PDB file of C-alpha atoms in Angstrom:
ATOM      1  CA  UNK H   1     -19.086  23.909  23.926  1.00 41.00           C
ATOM      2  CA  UNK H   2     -17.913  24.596  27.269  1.00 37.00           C
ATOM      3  CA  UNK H   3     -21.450  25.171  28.557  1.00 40.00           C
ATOM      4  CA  UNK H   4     -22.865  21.818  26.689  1.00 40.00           C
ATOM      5  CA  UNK H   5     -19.929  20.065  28.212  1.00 39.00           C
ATOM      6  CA  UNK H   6     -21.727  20.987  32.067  1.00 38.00           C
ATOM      7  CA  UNK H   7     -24.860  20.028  30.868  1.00 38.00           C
ATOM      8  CA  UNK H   8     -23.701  16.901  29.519  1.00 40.00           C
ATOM      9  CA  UNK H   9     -21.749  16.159  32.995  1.00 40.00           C
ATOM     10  CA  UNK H  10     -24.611  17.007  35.154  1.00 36.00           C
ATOM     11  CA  UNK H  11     -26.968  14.440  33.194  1.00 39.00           C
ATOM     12  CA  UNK H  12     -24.093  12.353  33.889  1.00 37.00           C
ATOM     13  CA  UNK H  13     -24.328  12.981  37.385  1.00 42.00           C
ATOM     14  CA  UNK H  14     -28.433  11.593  37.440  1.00 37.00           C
ATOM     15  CA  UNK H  15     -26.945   8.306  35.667  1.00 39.00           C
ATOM     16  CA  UNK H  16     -24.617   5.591  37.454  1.00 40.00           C
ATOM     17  CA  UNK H  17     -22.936   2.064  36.254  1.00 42.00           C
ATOM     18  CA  UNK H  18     -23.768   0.872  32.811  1.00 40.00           C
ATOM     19  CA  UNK H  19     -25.342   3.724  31.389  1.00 42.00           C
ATOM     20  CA  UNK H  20     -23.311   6.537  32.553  1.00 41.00           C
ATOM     21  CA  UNK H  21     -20.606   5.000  30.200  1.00 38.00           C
ATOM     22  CA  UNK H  22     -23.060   4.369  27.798  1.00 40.00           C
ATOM     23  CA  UNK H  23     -24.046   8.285  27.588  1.00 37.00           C
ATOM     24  CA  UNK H  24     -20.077   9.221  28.032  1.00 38.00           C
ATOM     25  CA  UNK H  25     -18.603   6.841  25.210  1.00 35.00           C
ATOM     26  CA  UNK H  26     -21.343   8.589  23.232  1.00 38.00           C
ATOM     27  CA  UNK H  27     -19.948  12.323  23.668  1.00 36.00           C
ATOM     28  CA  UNK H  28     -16.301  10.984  22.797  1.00 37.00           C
ATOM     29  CA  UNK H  29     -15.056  11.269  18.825  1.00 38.00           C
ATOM     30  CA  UNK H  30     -16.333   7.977  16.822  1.00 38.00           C
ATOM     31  CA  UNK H  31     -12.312   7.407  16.432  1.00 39.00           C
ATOM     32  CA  UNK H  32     -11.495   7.366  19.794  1.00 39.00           C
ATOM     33  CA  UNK H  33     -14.584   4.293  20.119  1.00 43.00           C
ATOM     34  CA  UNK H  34     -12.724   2.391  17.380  1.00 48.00           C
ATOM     35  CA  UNK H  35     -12.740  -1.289  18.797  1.00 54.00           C
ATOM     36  CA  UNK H  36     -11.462  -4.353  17.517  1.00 55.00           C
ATOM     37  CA  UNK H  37     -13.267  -5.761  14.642  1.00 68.00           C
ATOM     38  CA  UNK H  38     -14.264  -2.101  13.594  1.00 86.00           C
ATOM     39  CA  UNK H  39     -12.222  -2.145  10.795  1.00 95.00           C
ATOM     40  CA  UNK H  40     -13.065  -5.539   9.388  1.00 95.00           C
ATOM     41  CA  UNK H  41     -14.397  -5.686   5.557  1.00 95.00           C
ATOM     42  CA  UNK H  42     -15.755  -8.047   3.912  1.00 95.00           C
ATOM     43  CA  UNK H  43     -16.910 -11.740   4.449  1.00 96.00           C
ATOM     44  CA  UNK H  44     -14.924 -13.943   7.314  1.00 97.00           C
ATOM     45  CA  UNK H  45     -12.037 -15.306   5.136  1.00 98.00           C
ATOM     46  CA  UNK H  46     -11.846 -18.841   3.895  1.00 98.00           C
ATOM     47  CA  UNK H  47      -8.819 -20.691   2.069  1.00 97.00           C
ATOM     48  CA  UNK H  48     -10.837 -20.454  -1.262  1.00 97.00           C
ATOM     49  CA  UNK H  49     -11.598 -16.471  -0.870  1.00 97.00           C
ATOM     50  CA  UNK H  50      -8.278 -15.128  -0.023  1.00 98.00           C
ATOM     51  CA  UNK H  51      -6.556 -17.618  -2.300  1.00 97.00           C
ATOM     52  CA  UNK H  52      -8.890 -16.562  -5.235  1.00 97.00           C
ATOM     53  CA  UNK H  53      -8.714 -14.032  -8.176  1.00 97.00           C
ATOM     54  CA  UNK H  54     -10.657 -11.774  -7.144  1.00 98.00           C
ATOM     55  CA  UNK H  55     -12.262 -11.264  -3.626  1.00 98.00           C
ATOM     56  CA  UNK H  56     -15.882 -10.106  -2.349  1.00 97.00           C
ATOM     57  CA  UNK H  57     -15.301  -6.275  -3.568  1.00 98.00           C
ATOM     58  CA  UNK H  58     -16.615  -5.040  -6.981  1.00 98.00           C
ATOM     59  CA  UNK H  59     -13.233  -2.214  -8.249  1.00 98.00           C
ATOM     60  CA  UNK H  60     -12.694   0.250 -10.271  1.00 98.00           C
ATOM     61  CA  UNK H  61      -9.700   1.982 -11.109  1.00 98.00           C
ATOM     62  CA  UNK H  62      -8.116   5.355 -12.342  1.00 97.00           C
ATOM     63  CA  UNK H  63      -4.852   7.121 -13.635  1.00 96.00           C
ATOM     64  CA  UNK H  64      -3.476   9.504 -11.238  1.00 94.00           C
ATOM     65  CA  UNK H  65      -0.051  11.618 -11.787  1.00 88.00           C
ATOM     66  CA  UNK H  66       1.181  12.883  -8.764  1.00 82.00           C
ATOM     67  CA  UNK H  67       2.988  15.868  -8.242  1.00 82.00           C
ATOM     68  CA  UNK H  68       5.905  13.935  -6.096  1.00 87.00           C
ATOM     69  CA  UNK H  69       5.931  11.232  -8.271  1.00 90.00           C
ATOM     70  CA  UNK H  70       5.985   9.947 -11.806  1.00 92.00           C
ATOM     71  CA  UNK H  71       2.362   7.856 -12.088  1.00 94.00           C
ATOM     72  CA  UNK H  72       0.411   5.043 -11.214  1.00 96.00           C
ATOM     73  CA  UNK H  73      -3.120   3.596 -11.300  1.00 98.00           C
ATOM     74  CA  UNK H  74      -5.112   3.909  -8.579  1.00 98.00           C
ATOM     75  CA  UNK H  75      -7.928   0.527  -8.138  1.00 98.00           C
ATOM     76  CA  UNK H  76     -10.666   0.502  -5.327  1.00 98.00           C
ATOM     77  CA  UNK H  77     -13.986  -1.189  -4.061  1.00 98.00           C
ATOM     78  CA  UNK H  78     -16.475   0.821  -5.437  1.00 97.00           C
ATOM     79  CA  UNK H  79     -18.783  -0.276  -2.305  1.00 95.00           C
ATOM     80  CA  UNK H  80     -18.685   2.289   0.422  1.00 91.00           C
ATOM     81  CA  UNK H  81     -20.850   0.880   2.260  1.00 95.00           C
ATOM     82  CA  UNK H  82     -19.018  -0.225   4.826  1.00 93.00           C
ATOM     83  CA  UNK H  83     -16.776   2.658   5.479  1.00 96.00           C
ATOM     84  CA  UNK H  84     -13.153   3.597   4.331  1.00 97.00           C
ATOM     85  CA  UNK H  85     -10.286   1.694   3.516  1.00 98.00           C
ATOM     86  CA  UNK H  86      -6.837   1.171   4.508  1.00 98.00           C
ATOM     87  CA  UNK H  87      -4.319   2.056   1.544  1.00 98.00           C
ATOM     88  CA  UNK H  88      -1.424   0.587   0.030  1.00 98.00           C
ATOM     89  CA  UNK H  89       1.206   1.688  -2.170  1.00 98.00           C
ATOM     90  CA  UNK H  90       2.976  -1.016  -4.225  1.00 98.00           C
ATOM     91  CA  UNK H  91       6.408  -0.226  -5.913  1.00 98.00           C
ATOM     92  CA  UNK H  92       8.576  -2.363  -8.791  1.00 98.00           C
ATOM     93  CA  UNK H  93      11.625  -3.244  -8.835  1.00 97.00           C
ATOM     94  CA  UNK H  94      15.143  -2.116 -10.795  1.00 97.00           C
ATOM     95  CA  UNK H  95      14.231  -1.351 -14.601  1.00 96.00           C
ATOM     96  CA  UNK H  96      10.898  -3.252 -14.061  1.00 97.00           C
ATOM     97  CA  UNK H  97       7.903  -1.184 -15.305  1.00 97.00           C
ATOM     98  CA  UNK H  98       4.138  -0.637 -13.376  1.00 97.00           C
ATOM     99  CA  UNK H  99       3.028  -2.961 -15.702  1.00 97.00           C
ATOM    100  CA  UNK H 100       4.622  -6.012 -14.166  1.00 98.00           C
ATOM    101  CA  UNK H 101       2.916  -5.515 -10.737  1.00 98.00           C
ATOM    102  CA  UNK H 102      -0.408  -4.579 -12.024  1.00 98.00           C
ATOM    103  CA  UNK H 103      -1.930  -7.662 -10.705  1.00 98.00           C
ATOM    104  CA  UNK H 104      -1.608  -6.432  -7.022  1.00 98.00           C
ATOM    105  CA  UNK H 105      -3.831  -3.558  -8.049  1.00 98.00           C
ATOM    106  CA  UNK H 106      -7.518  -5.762  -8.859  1.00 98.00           C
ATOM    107  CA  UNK H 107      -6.361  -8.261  -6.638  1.00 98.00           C
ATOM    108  CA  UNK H 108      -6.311  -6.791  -2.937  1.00 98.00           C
ATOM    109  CA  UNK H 109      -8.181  -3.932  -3.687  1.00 98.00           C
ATOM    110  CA  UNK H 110     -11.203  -6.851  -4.532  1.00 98.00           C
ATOM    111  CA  UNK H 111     -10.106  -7.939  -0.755  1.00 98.00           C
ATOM    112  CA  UNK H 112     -10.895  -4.580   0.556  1.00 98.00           C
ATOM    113  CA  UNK H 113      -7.961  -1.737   0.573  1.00 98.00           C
ATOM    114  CA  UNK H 114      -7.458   1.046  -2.267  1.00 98.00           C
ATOM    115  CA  UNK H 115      -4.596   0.362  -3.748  1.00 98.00           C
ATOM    116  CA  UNK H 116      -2.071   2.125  -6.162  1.00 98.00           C
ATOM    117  CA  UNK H 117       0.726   0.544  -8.450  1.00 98.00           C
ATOM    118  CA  UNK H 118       3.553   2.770  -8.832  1.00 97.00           C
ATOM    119  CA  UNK H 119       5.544   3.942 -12.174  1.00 95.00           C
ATOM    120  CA  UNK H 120       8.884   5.143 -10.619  1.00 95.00           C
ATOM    121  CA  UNK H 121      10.375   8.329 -11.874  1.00 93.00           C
ATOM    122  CA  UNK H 122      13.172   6.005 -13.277  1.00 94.00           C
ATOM    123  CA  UNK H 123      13.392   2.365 -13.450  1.00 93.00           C
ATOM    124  CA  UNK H 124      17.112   2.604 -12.248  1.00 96.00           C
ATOM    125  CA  UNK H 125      15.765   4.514  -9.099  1.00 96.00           C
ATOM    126  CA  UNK H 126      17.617   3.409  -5.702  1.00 97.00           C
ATOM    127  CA  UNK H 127      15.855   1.874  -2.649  1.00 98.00           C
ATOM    128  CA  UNK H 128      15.662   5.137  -0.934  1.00 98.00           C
ATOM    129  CA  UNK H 129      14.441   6.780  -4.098  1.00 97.00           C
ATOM    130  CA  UNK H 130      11.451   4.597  -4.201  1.00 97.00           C
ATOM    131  CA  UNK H 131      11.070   4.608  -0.703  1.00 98.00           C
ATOM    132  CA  UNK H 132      10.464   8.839  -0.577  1.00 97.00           C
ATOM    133  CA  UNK H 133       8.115   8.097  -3.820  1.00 97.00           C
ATOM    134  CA  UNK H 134       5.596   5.553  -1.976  1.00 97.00           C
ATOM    135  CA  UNK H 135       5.483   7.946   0.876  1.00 98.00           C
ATOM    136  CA  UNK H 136       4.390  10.663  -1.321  1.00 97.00           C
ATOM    137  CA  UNK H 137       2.362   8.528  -3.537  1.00 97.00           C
ATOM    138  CA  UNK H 138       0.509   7.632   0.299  1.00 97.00           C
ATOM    139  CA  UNK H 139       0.274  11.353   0.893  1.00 97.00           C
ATOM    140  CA  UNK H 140      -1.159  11.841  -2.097  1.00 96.00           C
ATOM    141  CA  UNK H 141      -3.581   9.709  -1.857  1.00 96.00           C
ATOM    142  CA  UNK H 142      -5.617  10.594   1.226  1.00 97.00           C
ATOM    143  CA  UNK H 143      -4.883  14.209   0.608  1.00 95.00           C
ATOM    144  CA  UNK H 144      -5.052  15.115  -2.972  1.00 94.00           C
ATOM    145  CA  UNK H 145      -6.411  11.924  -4.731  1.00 95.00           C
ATOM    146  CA  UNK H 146     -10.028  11.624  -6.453  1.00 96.00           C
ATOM    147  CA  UNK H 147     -10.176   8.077  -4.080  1.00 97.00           C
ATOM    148  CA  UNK H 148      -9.172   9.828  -1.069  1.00 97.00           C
ATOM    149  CA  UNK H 149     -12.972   9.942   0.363  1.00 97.00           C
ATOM    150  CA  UNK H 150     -12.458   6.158   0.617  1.00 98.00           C
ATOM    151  CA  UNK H 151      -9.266   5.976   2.830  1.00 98.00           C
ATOM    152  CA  UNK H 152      -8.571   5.632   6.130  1.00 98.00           C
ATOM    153  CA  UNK H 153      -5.358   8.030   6.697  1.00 98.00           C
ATOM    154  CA  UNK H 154      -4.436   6.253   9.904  1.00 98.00           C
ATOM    155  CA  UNK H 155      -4.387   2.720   8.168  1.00 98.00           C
ATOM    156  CA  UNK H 156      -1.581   2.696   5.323  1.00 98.00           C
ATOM    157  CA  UNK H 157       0.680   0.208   4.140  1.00 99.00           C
ATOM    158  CA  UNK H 158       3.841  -0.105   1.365  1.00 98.00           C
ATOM    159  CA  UNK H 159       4.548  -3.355  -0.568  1.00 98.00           C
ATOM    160  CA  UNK H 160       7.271  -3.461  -3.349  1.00 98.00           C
ATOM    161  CA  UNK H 161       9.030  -6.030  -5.216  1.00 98.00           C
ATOM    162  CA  UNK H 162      13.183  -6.193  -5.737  1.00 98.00           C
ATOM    163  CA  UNK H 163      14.365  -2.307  -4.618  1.00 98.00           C
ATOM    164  CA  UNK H 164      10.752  -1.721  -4.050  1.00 98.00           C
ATOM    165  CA  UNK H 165      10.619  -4.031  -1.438  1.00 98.00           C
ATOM    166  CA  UNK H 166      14.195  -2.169  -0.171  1.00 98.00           C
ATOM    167  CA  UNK H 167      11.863   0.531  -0.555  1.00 98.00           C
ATOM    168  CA  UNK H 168       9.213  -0.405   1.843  1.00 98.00           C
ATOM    169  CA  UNK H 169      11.822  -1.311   4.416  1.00 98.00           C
ATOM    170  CA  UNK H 170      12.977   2.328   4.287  1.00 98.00           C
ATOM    171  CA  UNK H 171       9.574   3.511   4.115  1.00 98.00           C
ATOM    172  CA  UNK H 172       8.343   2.079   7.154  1.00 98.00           C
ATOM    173  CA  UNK H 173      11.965   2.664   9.202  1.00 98.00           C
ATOM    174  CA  UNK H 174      11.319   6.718   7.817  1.00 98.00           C
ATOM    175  CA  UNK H 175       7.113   6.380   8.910  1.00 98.00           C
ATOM    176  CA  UNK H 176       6.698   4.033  11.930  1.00 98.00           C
ATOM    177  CA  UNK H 177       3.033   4.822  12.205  1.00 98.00           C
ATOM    178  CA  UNK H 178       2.353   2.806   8.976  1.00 98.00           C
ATOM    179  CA  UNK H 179       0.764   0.130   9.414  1.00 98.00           C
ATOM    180  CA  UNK H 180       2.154  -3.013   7.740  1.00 98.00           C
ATOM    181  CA  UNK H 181       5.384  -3.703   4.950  1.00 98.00           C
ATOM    182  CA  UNK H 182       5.129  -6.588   3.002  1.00 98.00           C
ATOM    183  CA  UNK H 183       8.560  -6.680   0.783  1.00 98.00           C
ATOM    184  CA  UNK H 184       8.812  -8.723  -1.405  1.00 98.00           C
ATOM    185  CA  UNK H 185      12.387 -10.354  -3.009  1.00 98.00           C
ATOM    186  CA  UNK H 186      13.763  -7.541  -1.115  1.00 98.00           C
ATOM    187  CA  UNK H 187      17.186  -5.435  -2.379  1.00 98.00           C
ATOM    188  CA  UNK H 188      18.983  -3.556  -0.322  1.00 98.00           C
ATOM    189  CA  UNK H 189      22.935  -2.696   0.000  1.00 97.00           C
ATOM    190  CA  UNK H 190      21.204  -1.646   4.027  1.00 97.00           C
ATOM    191  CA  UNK H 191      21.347  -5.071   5.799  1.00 96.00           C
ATOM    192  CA  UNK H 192      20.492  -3.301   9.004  1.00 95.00           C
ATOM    193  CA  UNK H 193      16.141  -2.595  10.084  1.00 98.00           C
ATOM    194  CA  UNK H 194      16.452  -2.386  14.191  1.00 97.00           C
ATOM    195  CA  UNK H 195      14.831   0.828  14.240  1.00 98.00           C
ATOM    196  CA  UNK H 196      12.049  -0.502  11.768  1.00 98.00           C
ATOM    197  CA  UNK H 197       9.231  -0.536  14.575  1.00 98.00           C
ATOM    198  CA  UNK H 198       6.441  -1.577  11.889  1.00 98.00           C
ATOM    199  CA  UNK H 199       4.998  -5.194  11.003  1.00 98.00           C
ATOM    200  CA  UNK H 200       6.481  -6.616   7.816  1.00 98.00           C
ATOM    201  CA  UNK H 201       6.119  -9.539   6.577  1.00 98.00           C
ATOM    202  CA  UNK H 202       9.166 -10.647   3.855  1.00 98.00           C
ATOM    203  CA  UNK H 203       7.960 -13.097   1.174  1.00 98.00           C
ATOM    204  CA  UNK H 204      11.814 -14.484  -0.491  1.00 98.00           C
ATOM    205  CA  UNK H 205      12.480 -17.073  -3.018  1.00 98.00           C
ATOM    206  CA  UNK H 206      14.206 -19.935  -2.517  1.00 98.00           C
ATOM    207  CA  UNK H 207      15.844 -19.716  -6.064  1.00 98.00           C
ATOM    208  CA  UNK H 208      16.658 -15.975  -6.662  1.00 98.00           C
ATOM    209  CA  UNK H 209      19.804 -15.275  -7.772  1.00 98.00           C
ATOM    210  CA  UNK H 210      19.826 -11.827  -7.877  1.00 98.00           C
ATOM    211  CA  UNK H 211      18.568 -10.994  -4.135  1.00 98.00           C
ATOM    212  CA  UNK H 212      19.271 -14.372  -2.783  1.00 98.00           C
ATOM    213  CA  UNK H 213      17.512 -14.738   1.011  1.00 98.00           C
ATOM    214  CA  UNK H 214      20.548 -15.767   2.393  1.00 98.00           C
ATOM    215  CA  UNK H 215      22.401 -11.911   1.761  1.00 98.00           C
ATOM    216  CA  UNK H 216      18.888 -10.139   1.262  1.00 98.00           C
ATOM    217  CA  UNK H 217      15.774 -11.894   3.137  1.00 98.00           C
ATOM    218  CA  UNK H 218      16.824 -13.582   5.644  1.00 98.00           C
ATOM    219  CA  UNK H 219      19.055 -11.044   6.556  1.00 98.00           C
ATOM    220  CA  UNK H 220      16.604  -8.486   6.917  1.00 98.00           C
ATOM    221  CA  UNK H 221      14.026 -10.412   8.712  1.00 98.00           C
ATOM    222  CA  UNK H 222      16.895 -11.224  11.456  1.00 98.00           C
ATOM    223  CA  UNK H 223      17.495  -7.515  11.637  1.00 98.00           C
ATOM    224  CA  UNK H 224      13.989  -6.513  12.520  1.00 98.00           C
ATOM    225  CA  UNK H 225      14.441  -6.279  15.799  1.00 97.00           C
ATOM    226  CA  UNK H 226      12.099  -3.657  17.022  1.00 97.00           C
ATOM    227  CA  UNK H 227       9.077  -5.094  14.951  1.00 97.00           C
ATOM    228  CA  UNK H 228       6.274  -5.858  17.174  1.00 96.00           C
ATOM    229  CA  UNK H 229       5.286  -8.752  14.522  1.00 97.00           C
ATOM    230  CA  UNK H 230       7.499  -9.680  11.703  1.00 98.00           C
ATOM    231  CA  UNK H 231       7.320 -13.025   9.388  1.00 98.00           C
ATOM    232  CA  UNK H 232       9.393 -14.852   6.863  1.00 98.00           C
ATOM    233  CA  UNK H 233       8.331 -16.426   3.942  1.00 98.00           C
ATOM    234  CA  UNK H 234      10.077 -18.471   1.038  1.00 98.00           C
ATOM    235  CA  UNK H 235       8.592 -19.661  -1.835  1.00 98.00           C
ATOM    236  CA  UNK H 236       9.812 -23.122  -2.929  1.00 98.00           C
ATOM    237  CA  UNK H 237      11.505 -23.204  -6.360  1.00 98.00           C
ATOM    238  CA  UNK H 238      11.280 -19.679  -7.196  1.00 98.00           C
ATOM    239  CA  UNK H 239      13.234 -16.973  -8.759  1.00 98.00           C
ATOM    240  CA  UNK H 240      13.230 -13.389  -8.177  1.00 98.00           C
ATOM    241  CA  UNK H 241      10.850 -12.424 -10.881  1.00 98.00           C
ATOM    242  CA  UNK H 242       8.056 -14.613  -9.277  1.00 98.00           C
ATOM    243  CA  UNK H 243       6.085 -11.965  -7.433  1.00 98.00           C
ATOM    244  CA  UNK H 244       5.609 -10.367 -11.501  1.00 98.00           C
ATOM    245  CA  UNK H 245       2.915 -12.602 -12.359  1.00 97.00           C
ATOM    246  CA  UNK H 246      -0.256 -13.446 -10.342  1.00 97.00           C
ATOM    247  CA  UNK H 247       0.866 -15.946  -7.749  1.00 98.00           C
ATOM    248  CA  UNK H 248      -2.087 -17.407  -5.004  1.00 98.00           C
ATOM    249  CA  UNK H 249       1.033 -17.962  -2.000  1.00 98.00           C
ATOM    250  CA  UNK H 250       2.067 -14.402  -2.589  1.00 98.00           C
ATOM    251  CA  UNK H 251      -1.617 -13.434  -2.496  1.00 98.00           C
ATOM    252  CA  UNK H 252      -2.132 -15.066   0.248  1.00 98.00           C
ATOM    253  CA  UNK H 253       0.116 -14.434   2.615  1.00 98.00           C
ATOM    254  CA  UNK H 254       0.380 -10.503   1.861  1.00 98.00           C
ATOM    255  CA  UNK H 255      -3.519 -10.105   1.815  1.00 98.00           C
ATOM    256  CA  UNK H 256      -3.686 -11.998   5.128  1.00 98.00           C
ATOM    257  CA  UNK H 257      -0.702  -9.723   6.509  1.00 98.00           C
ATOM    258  CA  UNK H 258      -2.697  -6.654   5.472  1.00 98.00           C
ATOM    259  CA  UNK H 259      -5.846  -7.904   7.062  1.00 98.00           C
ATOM    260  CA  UNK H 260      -4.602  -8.752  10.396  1.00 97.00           C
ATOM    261  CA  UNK H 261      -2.608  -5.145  10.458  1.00 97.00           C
ATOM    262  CA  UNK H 262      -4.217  -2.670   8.710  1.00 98.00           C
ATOM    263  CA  UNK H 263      -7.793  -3.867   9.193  1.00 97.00           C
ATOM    264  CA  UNK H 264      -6.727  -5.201  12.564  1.00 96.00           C
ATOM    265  CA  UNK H 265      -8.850  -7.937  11.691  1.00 96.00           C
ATOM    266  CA  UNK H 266      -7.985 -11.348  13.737  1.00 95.00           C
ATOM    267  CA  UNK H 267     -10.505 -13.313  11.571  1.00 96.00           C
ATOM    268  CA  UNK H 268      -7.024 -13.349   9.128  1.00 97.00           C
ATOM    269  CA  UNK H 269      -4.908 -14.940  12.313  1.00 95.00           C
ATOM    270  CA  UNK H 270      -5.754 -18.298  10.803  1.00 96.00           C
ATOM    271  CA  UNK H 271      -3.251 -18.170   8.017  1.00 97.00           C
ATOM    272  CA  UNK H 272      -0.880 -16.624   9.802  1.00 96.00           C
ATOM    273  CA  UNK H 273      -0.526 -18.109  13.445  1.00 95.00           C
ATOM    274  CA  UNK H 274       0.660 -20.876  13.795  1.00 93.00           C
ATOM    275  CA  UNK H 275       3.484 -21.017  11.446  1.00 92.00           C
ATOM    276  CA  UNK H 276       2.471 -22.871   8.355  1.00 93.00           C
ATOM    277  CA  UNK H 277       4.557 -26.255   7.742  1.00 94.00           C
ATOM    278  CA  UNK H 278       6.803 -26.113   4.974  1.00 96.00           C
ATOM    279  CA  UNK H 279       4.800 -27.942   1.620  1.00 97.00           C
ATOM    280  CA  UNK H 280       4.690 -27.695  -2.170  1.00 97.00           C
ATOM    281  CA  UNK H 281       4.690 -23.836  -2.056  1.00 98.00           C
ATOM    282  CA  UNK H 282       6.531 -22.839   1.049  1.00 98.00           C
ATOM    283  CA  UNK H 283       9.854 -24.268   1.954  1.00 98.00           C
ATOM    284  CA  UNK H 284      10.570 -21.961   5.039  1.00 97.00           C
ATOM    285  CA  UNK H 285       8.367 -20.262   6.992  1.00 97.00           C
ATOM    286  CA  UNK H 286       9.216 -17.840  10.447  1.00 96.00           C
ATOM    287  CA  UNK H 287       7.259 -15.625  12.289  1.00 96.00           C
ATOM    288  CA  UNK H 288       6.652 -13.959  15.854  1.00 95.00           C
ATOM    289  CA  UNK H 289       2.960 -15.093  15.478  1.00 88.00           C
ATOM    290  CA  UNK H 290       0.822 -12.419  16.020  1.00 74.00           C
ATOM    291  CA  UNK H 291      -1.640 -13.116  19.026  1.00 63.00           C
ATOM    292  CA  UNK H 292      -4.597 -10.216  18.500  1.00 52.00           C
TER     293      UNK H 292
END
């Protein structure tokens, strides 16, 4: 190596300007050329496709057990074709079964990320408990999983609903180099996220009783001090059990979220930046509006 690495410099020395950089970017690692737009996937985005059912990726999916945690079902674009994935781990809430967030699963893997639902090892399982499960359920699957081929390792996100979305607020304080949170109707008794240093968006409901924005939300997004990009969003009318049943504002706002931070993909900036007016769906909105 050492000896092609002289050869390689002298030709270097016969080149100048354009394509002396040319030749050297091509003797770097393909990871270290990563550019914007290099993870983008799929189509450019319009209201209709990332507000739809399904999105431009044929899935599949599988049953995985995990040795560090109870289950889940793993769903994926079966088109490889345009490289690996980013991942995401989605967790339920208190006594709520996998079943009830299975519609995350079809629904952004379709927009381009492998994606696994999570069966807790018990559904009365504490934030922190489901926090150390979608960290291991992460691990598991770009190291152990039959999907992890498809994955990205450096591109991973956690969603959860209720203490799943405490979850992913503990997750990401415990692993800064993940990528995005989206929680969703977070619980937490922990009100304080300053060392939290990853980009989360919280999706709250204006309704819920039972992790009401104003002592769960709200309060987290203020605490998120350290976030380089961080947004607020509350869903008009709702309750807390709103993110357990396909929902196209939930959809929406997490798959764009994703996008623009795990992809890295500013084609997504659109829905996010600026700040959508409150309307029908949305009666608050906040964010630190991410600029690319």
């Amino acid at each position: 190596m050492r000896h092609a690495s002289t050869r390689a410099a002298k030709r270097l020395g016969l080149l100048s300007g354009a394509a002396a950089l040319a030749v050297s970017l091509s003797l770097l690692p393909q990871e270290a050329q990563a550019g914007p737009g290099d993870f983008q996937r799929g189509p450019a985005p319009t209201e209709q496709s990332i507000t739809a059912e399904r999105g431009p990726f044929a899935t599949a999916q599988t049953t995985v057990d995990g040795p560090t945690f109870k289950s889940g079902t793993a769903y994926y674009p079966t088109d490889t074709s345009q490289g690996t994935f980013g991942a995401v781990v989605v967790s339920p809430g208190f006594v709520t079964p996998e079943a009830l967030i299975s519609w995350y699963g079809p629904r952004l893997a379709s927009q381009g990320f492998v994606v696994l639902t999570l069966e807790t090892n018990s559904g009365f399982d504490q934030p922190d408990d489901r926090a150390t499960q979608m960290l291991n359920a992460l691990d598991y699957l770009v190291q152990s999983s039959s999907v992890r081929t498809r994955i990205d390792p450096n591109r991973l996100a956690v969603m959860g609903h209720s203490m799943g979305g405490g979850g992913s607020l503990k997750a990401s304080e415990s692993r800064p180099s993940l990528k995005a949170a989206v929680p969703l109707m977070p619980w937490s008794n922990d009100k304080t996220w300053q060392t939290d240093r990853v980009p989360t968006m919280i999706i709250g409901a204006e309704n819920d009783a039972i992790a009401s924005p104003a002592s769960h939300a709200e309060v987290f997004y203020n605490s998120l001090t350290a976030a380089p990009e961080k947004a607020y969003v509350e869903l008009r009318g709702a309750d807390h059990n709103v993110a357990l049943g396909s929902n196209a504002t939930i959809a929406k706002y997490s798959i764009a979220w994703l996008k623009r931070f795990v992809d890295e993909d500013v084609r997504y900036e659109q829905f996010l930046c600026p700040a959508p007016a409150p309307n029908t769906q949305i009666s608050e909105y906040r964010n630190t509006c991410p600029t690319g």
